[in-house]
Short mmCIF file of C-alpha atoms in Angstrom, two decimals:
data_model
loop_
_atom_site.label_atom_id
_atom_site.label_comp_id
_atom_site.label_asym_id
_atom_site.label_seq_id
_atom_site.Cartn_x
_atom_site.Cartn_y
_atom_site.Cartn_z
CA ALA A 39 155.86 50.30 165.74
CA GLU A 40 155.77 52.68 162.45
CA PRO A 41 157.28 56.15 163.06
CA GLU A 42 154.53 58.70 163.59
CA PHE A 43 153.88 62.50 162.64
CA ALA A 44 153.11 64.47 165.72
CA ILE A 45 151.98 68.06 166.45
CA GLU A 46 151.98 69.81 170.08
CA GLN A 47 150.14 72.93 169.87
CA GLN A 48 151.52 75.80 171.83
CA ALA A 49 150.06 79.26 172.23
CA ASP A 50 151.75 81.13 169.85
CA ARG A 51 153.28 78.14 167.68
CA LEU A 52 152.87 74.35 166.74
CA GLU A 53 155.67 72.04 166.86
CA ILE A 54 156.04 69.14 163.93
CA THR A 55 158.00 65.74 164.83
CA TYR A 56 158.29 62.50 163.12
CA GLY A 57 159.46 59.66 165.19
CA GLY A 58 160.19 61.81 168.15
CA GLN A 59 162.52 63.96 165.96
CA PRO A 60 161.96 67.65 165.05
CA VAL A 61 160.58 68.41 161.80
CA ALA A 62 159.54 71.88 161.76
CA THR A 63 158.09 74.72 164.14
CA TYR A 64 154.96 76.79 162.70
CA VAL A 65 154.95 80.00 164.11
CA PHE A 66 151.40 82.01 163.73
CA ALA A 67 151.62 84.80 166.56
CA ASP A 68 154.83 86.89 166.89
CA THR A 69 155.39 89.84 168.06
CA SER A 70 158.20 91.52 166.42
CA LEU A 71 157.62 89.32 163.01
CA THR A 72 154.62 90.73 161.71
CA ARG A 73 153.58 87.24 159.86
CA PRO A 74 153.24 83.13 160.02
CA TYR A 75 156.24 81.30 159.39
CA PHE A 76 158.19 77.78 159.61
CA ALA A 77 161.36 77.88 161.14
CA HIS A 78 163.97 75.32 162.89
CA VAL A 79 162.80 73.10 159.55
CA HIS A 80 164.87 69.68 159.60
CA ALA A 81 165.41 67.32 156.93
CA PRO A 82 165.07 63.14 158.06
CA GLY A 83 167.93 62.38 160.16
CA GLY A 84 167.46 65.31 162.50
CA GLN A 85 169.98 68.12 160.37
CA GLN A 86 168.53 71.51 160.34
CA VAL A 87 168.03 72.90 156.58
CA THR A 88 167.06 76.44 157.37
CA ARG A 89 168.95 79.02 159.21
CA ASN A 90 168.33 79.68 162.99
CA HIS A 91 165.32 82.31 163.41
CA PRO A 92 166.78 84.39 164.97
CA PRO A 93 170.45 84.22 163.42
CA ILE A 94 173.31 83.80 165.81
CA ASP A 95 176.15 85.76 165.65
CA GLY A 96 179.37 84.10 164.91
CA LYS A 97 177.72 81.02 163.35
CA ASP A 98 174.99 82.39 160.68
CA ARG A 99 175.12 85.31 158.37
CA MET A 100 173.16 87.90 160.04
CA ASP A 101 171.49 89.80 157.03
CA HIS A 102 167.67 90.03 156.70
CA ALA A 103 167.27 88.70 160.31
CA GLU A 104 163.68 89.89 160.86
CA LEU A 105 162.82 89.06 157.20
CA HIS A 106 163.91 85.33 156.66
CA PRO A 107 162.95 83.31 159.23
CA GLY A 108 163.14 80.03 157.74
CA ILE A 109 159.85 79.55 155.11
CA TRP A 110 157.17 82.25 154.74
CA LEU A 111 154.78 83.47 151.72
CA ALA A 112 154.41 87.10 151.86
CA PHE A 113 154.38 89.87 149.32
CA GLY A 114 156.06 93.46 148.83
CA ASP A 115 153.36 94.86 146.89
CA LEU A 116 149.53 93.77 147.91
CA SER A 117 147.44 96.09 146.91
CA GLY A 118 149.94 98.63 147.85
CA GLY A 119 150.47 96.99 151.10
CA ASP A 120 153.94 95.39 152.11
CA PHE A 121 153.55 92.25 153.89
CA TRP A 122 157.31 91.23 153.11
CA ARG A 123 159.16 93.60 154.78
CA ASN A 124 156.79 93.45 158.08
CA LYS A 125 155.40 97.29 157.36
CA ASP A 126 151.80 95.51 157.21
CA ARG A 127 150.67 92.82 158.85
CA ILE A 128 149.49 88.94 158.35
CA LEU A 129 147.66 88.28 160.95
CA HIS A 130 146.58 84.64 162.15
CA GLU A 131 142.80 84.71 162.54
CA ALA A 132 141.82 80.85 163.18
CA PHE A 133 143.12 77.16 162.33
CA THR A 134 139.90 76.05 159.83
CA GLN A 135 141.34 72.42 160.36
CA ALA A 136 142.69 71.48 163.87
CA PRO A 137 145.97 69.89 163.74
CA ALA A 138 146.14 66.40 163.39
CA ALA A 139 148.66 63.79 163.18
CA ASN A 140 149.30 60.06 162.24
CA ASP A 141 151.94 57.47 160.58
CA GLN A 142 151.31 59.08 156.96
CA ARG A 143 151.21 62.75 157.81
CA ALA A 144 150.71 65.70 159.43
CA THR A 145 148.16 68.16 158.43
CA PHE A 146 146.42 71.49 159.85
CA SER A 147 144.83 74.84 157.89
CA VAL A 148 144.57 77.77 158.76
CA ARG A 149 142.94 81.48 158.07
CA ASN A 150 144.95 84.64 157.90
CA ARG A 151 143.78 88.01 157.61
CA TYR A 152 146.16 90.69 155.51
CA GLU A 153 145.58 93.93 157.11
CA ARG A 154 147.22 97.44 156.53
CA ALA A 155 149.03 99.00 159.38
CA ASP A 156 145.87 101.01 160.47
CA GLY A 157 144.00 97.97 160.65
CA THR A 158 141.88 97.81 157.16
CA ALA A 159 141.74 94.34 155.50
CA VAL A 160 142.83 93.73 152.23
CA CYS A 161 142.35 90.13 151.77
CA HIS A 162 142.12 86.81 153.12
CA GLU A 163 143.95 83.63 152.58
CA VAL A 164 142.96 80.25 153.53
CA CYS A 165 146.18 77.84 153.49
CA GLU A 166 146.09 73.88 153.83
CA PHE A 167 149.90 72.34 155.07
CA THR A 168 150.35 68.45 154.78
CA PHE A 169 153.76 67.10 155.77
CA SER A 170 154.01 63.66 154.65
CA ARG A 171 157.39 61.40 154.78
CA THR A 172 158.26 60.15 150.51
CA PRO A 173 161.20 57.88 149.42
CA TRP A 174 162.97 61.57 149.20
CA GLY A 175 162.08 63.19 151.91
CA TYR A 176 159.51 64.96 154.08
CA MET A 177 156.97 66.81 151.75
CA LEU A 178 155.59 69.94 152.83
CA HIS A 179 152.34 70.63 150.64
CA TRP A 180 151.31 74.54 150.84
CA ASP A 181 147.81 75.15 149.42
CA SER A 182 146.72 78.68 149.74
CA ARG A 183 143.53 80.57 148.40
CA PHE A 184 143.24 84.08 148.51
CA SER A 185 139.89 86.17 148.39
CA SER A 186 138.10 89.41 149.45
CA GLU A 187 134.95 91.23 149.14
CA GLY A 188 136.49 93.79 147.39
CA GLU A 189 139.08 94.01 144.58
CA PHE A 190 142.51 93.53 145.11
CA TYR A 191 145.47 92.84 143.45
CA PHE A 192 149.04 91.52 143.68
CA GLY A 193 152.17 94.04 142.11
CA ASP A 194 155.46 93.59 140.75
CA GLN A 195 158.41 93.47 143.01
CA GLU A 196 161.33 90.59 143.80
CA GLU A 197 160.12 90.16 146.98
CA MET A 198 157.09 88.31 146.30
CA GLY A 199 155.72 84.99 146.85
CA LEU A 200 157.05 81.64 148.62
CA GLY A 201 160.83 82.61 150.22
CA MET A 202 162.83 80.11 151.99
CA ARG A 203 166.19 80.94 154.08
CA VAL A 204 168.63 77.75 154.17
CA ALA A 205 171.19 77.13 157.03
CA THR A 206 174.01 78.87 156.72
CA PRO A 207 176.23 76.25 155.87
CA LEU A 208 174.16 75.42 152.63
CA SER A 209 174.78 79.09 150.85
CA VAL A 210 176.60 78.90 147.88
CA GLU A 211 179.08 81.33 149.65
CA ARG A 212 180.00 78.06 152.13
CA GLY A 213 180.04 75.64 149.38
CA GLY A 214 176.42 74.74 148.69
CA THR A 215 174.91 74.34 145.50
CA MET A 216 171.73 75.87 143.98
CA LEU A 217 170.29 73.83 140.84
CA ASP A 218 166.68 74.12 139.12
CA SER A 219 164.79 72.12 136.81
CA GLN A 220 166.45 73.22 133.75
CA GLY A 221 169.93 72.46 134.83
CA ARG A 222 170.88 75.93 135.61
CA ARG A 223 173.13 76.53 138.64
CA ASN A 224 173.61 79.28 141.34
CA GLU A 225 172.84 82.61 141.51
CA LYS A 226 174.20 83.68 138.33
CA GLU A 227 172.46 80.99 136.05
CA ILE A 228 169.20 81.06 137.70
CA TRP A 229 168.34 84.38 139.02
CA GLY A 230 165.17 85.98 137.27
CA ASN A 231 164.12 82.66 135.22
CA SER A 232 161.38 80.41 135.71
CA ALA A 233 161.45 76.85 136.77
CA ASP A 234 159.66 73.88 138.06
CA TRP A 235 161.51 73.52 140.95
CA CYS A 236 164.87 74.69 142.55
CA ASP A 237 166.92 73.28 145.03
CA TYR A 238 169.36 74.35 147.59
CA SER A 239 171.46 71.82 149.11
CA GLY A 240 174.97 71.03 150.93
CA ARG A 241 176.76 68.86 152.85
CA VAL A 242 176.84 68.80 156.67
CA ASP A 243 178.30 66.13 158.76
CA GLU A 244 178.77 63.71 156.10
CA GLN A 245 175.44 64.37 154.68
CA GLN A 246 173.66 65.85 151.67
CA ILE A 247 171.16 68.00 152.99
CA GLY A 248 168.98 70.71 151.45
CA ILE A 249 165.24 71.94 150.52
CA THR A 250 163.82 72.40 147.18
CA ILE A 251 161.11 74.73 146.32
CA MET A 252 158.53 72.65 143.96
CA CYS A 253 156.08 74.98 142.04
CA HIS A 254 152.63 73.82 141.22
CA PRO A 255 152.27 73.66 137.00
CA ASP A 256 148.30 74.53 137.81
CA ASN A 257 149.41 78.01 139.53
CA PHE A 258 148.11 80.93 137.28
CA ARG A 259 151.86 81.68 135.98
CA PRO A 260 154.89 79.99 136.32
CA CYS A 261 157.31 81.01 138.79
CA TRP A 262 160.46 82.81 138.28
CA MET A 263 163.19 82.14 140.77
CA HIS A 264 164.60 85.11 143.02
CA SER A 265 167.61 83.29 144.10
CA ARG A 266 170.89 84.51 145.90
CA ASP A 267 174.39 82.95 146.99
CA TYR A 268 173.84 83.93 150.37
CA GLY A 269 171.17 81.43 151.08
CA PHE A 270 167.83 82.64 150.24
CA ILE A 271 165.17 81.90 147.13
CA ALA A 272 161.54 83.15 146.48
CA ALA A 273 159.58 81.29 143.89
CA ASN A 274 157.66 84.48 142.51
CA PRO A 275 154.95 84.24 140.21
CA PHE A 276 154.33 88.07 140.13
CA GLY A 277 157.77 90.07 139.51
CA ARG A 278 157.55 89.85 135.46
CA HIS A 279 159.03 93.49 134.63
CA ALA A 280 161.31 92.76 137.91
CA PHE A 281 162.83 89.76 136.50
CA GLY A 282 162.97 91.81 133.07
CA LYS A 283 160.64 89.49 131.34
CA GLY A 284 158.20 91.87 130.20
CA GLU A 285 155.81 94.69 131.03
CA LYS A 286 154.98 95.81 134.57
CA SER A 287 152.70 92.98 136.10
CA LYS A 288 149.41 93.39 137.95
CA VAL A 289 147.08 90.30 139.05
CA SER A 290 143.60 91.76 139.77
CA VAL A 291 141.51 89.39 141.89
CA SER A 292 137.67 90.29 141.98
CA PRO A 293 135.00 90.11 144.49
CA GLY A 294 133.60 86.61 144.61
CA GLU A 295 136.92 84.71 143.16
CA SER A 296 140.00 83.98 144.55
CA LEU A 297 143.73 83.17 143.32
CA ARG A 298 145.04 79.95 144.23
CA LEU A 299 148.82 79.33 144.96
CA ARG A 300 150.15 75.59 145.51
CA TYR A 301 153.91 74.59 146.31
CA GLY A 302 155.76 71.74 147.39
CA LEU A 303 158.84 71.97 149.82
CA LEU A 304 161.02 68.79 149.75
CA LEU A 305 163.05 68.65 152.91
CA HIS A 306 165.98 65.95 152.06
CA SER A 307 168.84 64.17 153.50
CA SER A 308 170.76 61.77 151.41
CA GLU A 309 174.86 60.21 151.67
CA PRO A 310 176.91 62.42 149.74
CA SER A 311 177.98 60.30 147.22
CA LYS A 312 173.89 60.18 146.11
CA GLU A 313 172.09 62.97 144.15
CA PRO A 314 168.59 63.29 145.27
CA GLU A 315 166.13 62.38 142.64
CA ILE A 316 164.44 65.78 142.61
CA ALA A 317 162.78 65.53 139.28
CA ILE A 318 161.24 62.24 140.50
CA ALA A 319 160.24 63.34 143.49
CA TYR A 320 158.69 66.77 141.73
CA SER A 321 156.34 64.51 139.80
CA HIS A 322 155.48 62.28 142.53
CA TYR A 323 154.67 66.22 144.54
CA VAL A 324 152.47 66.83 141.51
CA GLU A 325 150.39 63.49 141.28
CA GLN A 326 149.83 63.45 145.49
CA SER A 327 148.84 67.19 144.95
CA ASP A 328 146.03 66.43 142.65
CA LYS A 329 144.66 63.81 144.61
#
């Protein structure tokens, strides 16, 4: 029989597997980290590509322990609210599409409420997630739409957008490499520049493993990469001034309208002698996301 995706739903999380091997844990109710996130994300073959959450003292770099759980979407300035540093809350309200899985994919959709510490709502997000198996690894399609009955805005900071924290052995500080779609490498060359994709990978147990953030070309604006050699990347289309690329940005969304953000995340594994075909995988991601 062909391997299959499977999703096990628990009270606070979903466990996603493929052929019995772990792929990712989606945590939608955490008492200490006030937003949903993916943790313990794996590449094909079983190697973990995100940092342990919580990080393990003596094994992981311990910085940003409550802010960098694995893969997440958050904003340091959303109508003045800080949803990146857990000062305000992203509340999981419901599954708008029940978790489902087969041999081709695993899918689910959620509705999140962005609310201030006093409980007042800023906006809502409906997000569709799809995991699939591709020739280049597991692909996670991330498709979010933000709307509200009142006007709201996205401000201008470094800490905005889709973030990921890679496994400690993959960090540039431990011998890993960042590479973007323009051929730039590591923090010094990549930080603050826009790119279609940015990969973070390294060697673990004779395998080359990593994660690639891919930005959909139909997003309202290209993403600047907030990249750090210690093991972090955020794909950020909002921080124009923060990255030194122009006047301060303020992206407003009117009542009855919505803002859509789409990303792909490639979880890949290969022999060290083989370079992952990220550019080809990116073209495939765009093609598949528009079907």
